[in-house]
Coordinates of C-alpha atoms in Angstrom, one line a residue:
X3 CA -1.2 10.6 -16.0
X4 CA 2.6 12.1 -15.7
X5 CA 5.3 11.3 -17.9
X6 CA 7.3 8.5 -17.0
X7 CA 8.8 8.6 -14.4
X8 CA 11.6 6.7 -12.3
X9 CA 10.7 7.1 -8.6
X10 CA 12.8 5.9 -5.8
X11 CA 11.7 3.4 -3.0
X12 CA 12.2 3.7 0.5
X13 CA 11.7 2.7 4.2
X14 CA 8.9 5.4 5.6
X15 CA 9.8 7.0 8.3
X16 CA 8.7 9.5 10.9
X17 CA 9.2 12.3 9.2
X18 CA 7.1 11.1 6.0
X19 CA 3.9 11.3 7.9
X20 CA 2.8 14.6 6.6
X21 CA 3.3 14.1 2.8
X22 CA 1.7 10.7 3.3
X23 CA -1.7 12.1 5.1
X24 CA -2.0 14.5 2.3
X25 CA -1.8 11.9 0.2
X26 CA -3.8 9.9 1.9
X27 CA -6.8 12.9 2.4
X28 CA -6.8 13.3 -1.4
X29 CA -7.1 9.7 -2.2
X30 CA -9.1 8.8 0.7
X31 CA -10.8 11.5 2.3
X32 CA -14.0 9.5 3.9
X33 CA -12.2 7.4 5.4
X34 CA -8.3 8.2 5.6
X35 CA -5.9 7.2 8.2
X36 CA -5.1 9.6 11.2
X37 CA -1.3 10.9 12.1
X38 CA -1.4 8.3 15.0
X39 CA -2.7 4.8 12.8
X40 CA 0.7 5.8 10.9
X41 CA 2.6 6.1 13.6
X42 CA 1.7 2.8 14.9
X43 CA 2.2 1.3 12.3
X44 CA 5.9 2.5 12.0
X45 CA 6.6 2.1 15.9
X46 CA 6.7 -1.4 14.3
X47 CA 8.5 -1.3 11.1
X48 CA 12.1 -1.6 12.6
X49 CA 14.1 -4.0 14.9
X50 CA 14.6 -7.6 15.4
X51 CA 11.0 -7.7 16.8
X52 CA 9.6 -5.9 13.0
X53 CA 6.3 -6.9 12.2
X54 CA 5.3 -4.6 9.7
X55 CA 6.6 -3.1 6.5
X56 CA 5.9 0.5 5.1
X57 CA 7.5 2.4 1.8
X58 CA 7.6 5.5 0.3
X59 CA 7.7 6.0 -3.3
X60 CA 9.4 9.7 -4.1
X61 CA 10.8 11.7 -6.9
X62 CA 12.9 14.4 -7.0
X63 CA 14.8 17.2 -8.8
X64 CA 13.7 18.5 -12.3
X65 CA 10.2 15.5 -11.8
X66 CA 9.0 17.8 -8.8
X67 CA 9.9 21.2 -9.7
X68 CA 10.5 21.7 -6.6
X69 CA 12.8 19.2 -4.6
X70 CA 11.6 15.7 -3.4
X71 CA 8.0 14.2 -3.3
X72 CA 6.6 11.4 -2.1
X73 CA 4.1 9.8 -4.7
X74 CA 2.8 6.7 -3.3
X75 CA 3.3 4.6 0.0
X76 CA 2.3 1.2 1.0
X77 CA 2.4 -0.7 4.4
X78 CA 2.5 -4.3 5.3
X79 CA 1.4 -5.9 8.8
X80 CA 2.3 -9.5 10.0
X81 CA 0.9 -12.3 12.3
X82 CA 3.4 -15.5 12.5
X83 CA 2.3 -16.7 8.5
X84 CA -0.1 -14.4 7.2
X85 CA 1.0 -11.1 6.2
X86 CA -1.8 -8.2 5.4
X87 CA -1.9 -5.6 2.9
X88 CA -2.8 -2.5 5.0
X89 CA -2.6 -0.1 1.8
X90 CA -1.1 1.0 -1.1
X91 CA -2.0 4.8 -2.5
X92 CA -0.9 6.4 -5.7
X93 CA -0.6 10.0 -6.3
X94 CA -3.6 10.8 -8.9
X95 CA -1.3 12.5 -11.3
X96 CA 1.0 8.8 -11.2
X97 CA -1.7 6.5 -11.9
X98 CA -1.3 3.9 -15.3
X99 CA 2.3 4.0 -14.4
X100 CA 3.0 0.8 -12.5
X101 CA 3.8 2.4 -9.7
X102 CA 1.2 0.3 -7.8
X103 CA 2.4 -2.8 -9.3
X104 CA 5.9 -2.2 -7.9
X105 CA 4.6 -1.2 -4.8
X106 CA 2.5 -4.2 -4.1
X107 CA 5.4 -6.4 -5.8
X108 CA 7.5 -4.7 -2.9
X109 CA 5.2 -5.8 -0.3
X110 CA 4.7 -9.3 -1.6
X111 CA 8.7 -9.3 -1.7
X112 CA 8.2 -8.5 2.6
X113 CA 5.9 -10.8 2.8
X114 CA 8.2 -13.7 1.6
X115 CA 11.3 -12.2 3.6
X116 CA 8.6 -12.6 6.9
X117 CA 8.0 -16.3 5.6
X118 CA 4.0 -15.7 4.9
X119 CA 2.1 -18.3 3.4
X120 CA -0.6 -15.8 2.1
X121 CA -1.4 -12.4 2.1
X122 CA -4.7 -10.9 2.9
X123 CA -6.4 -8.0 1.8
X124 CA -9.5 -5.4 1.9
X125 CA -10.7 -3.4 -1.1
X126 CA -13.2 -0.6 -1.2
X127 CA -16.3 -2.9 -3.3
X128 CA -16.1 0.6 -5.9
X129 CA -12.5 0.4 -6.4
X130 CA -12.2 -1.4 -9.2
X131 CA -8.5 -0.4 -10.3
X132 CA -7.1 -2.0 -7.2
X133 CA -9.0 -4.8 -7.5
X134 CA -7.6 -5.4 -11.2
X135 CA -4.2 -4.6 -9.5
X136 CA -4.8 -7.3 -7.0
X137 CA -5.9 -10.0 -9.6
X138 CA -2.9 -9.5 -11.9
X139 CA -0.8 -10.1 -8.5
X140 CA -2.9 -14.2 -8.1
X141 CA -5.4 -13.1 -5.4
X142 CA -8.5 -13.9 -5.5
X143 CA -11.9 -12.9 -3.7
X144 CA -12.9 -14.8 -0.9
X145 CA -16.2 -12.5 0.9
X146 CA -17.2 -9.5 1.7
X147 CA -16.8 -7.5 5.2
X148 CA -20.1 -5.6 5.5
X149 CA -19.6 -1.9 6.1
X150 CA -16.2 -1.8 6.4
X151 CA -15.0 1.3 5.7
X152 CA -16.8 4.3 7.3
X153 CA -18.4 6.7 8.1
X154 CA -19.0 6.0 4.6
X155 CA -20.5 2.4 5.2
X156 CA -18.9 0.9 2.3
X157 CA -17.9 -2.5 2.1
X158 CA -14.8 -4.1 1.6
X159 CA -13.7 -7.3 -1.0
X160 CA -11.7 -9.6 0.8
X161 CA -8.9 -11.1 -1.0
X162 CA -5.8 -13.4 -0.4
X163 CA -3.4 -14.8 -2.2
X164 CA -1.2 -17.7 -1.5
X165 CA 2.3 -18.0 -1.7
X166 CA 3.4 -14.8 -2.2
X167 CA 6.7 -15.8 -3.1
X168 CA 5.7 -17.4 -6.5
X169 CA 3.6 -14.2 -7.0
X170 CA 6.3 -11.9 -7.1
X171 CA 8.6 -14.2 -9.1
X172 CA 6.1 -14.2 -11.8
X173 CA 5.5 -10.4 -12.3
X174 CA 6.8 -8.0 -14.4
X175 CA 7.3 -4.3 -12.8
X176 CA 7.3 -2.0 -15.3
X177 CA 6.9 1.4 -13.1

């Protein structure tokens, strides 16, 4: 765990892609997300027609040593009222800093502005720190997907919380 540290939020972009997969191959690396699921995803983030949401958490200056970089991300997809988590990935060397918590608070915060009525998720069965995350946050477990995340056939906790909006209200971000 780092010192404390204040990072900034943003809107990913294009150009964030390659921090984000080496994120994403260090935290994930049976089962991370190619250069194309990202861009995908973000050829939806913008416009009247936006149906997804995706940030970038990044410090900069005398935190990095070395200019600006990006220590977290999370995305957001929606279908008319039902919003899903899609992820939400911490640098090692952030985690215990609430820097999940204001990520997901973030998303939840999407969620509401896309009117959601609940919020879906899958959780690696082994990752117990998210799942702790997600339960602070209201949701609850609801079944199992079966293999879900390969080529590592581990399966996946479903979870969903309603009303996001009351969620979000309710939680303290201290990150």
């Amino acid at each position: 765990m780092t010192e404390s540290v204040s990072p900034r939020l943003r809107e990913m972009r294009w150009w964030d892609i390659d921090p984000v997969l080496e994120l994403e191959k260090d935290l994930f690396p049976e089962d991370a997300w190619s250069r194309g699921m990202f861009w995908s995803e973000l050829a939806h983030a913008r416009g009247a027609d936006a149906t997804r949401r995706y940030l970038v958490a990044e410090v900069t200056g005398a935190e990095t040593g070395s200019g600006v970089r990006v220590i977290g991300y999370a995305g957001l997809a929606t279908t008319g009222e039902q919003a899903d988590i899609q992820t939400i990935a911490v640098a090692r060397d952030h985690w215990g800093t609430g820097l999940g918590g204001t990520l997901l608070t973030e998303l939840l915060s999407a969620a509401s502005e896309f009117e959601c009525a609940e919020v879906m998720l899958e959780c690696r069965v082994d990752n117990v720190r998210a799942q702790k995350l997600y339960e602070r946050f209201g949701f609850a477990p609801i079944g199992f997907r079966r293999g879900y995340y390969q080529p590592g056939n581990v399966d996946a906790l479903v979870m969903r919380l309603t009303d996001p909006s009351t969620s979000v209200q309710g939680t303290e971000i201290n990150g």
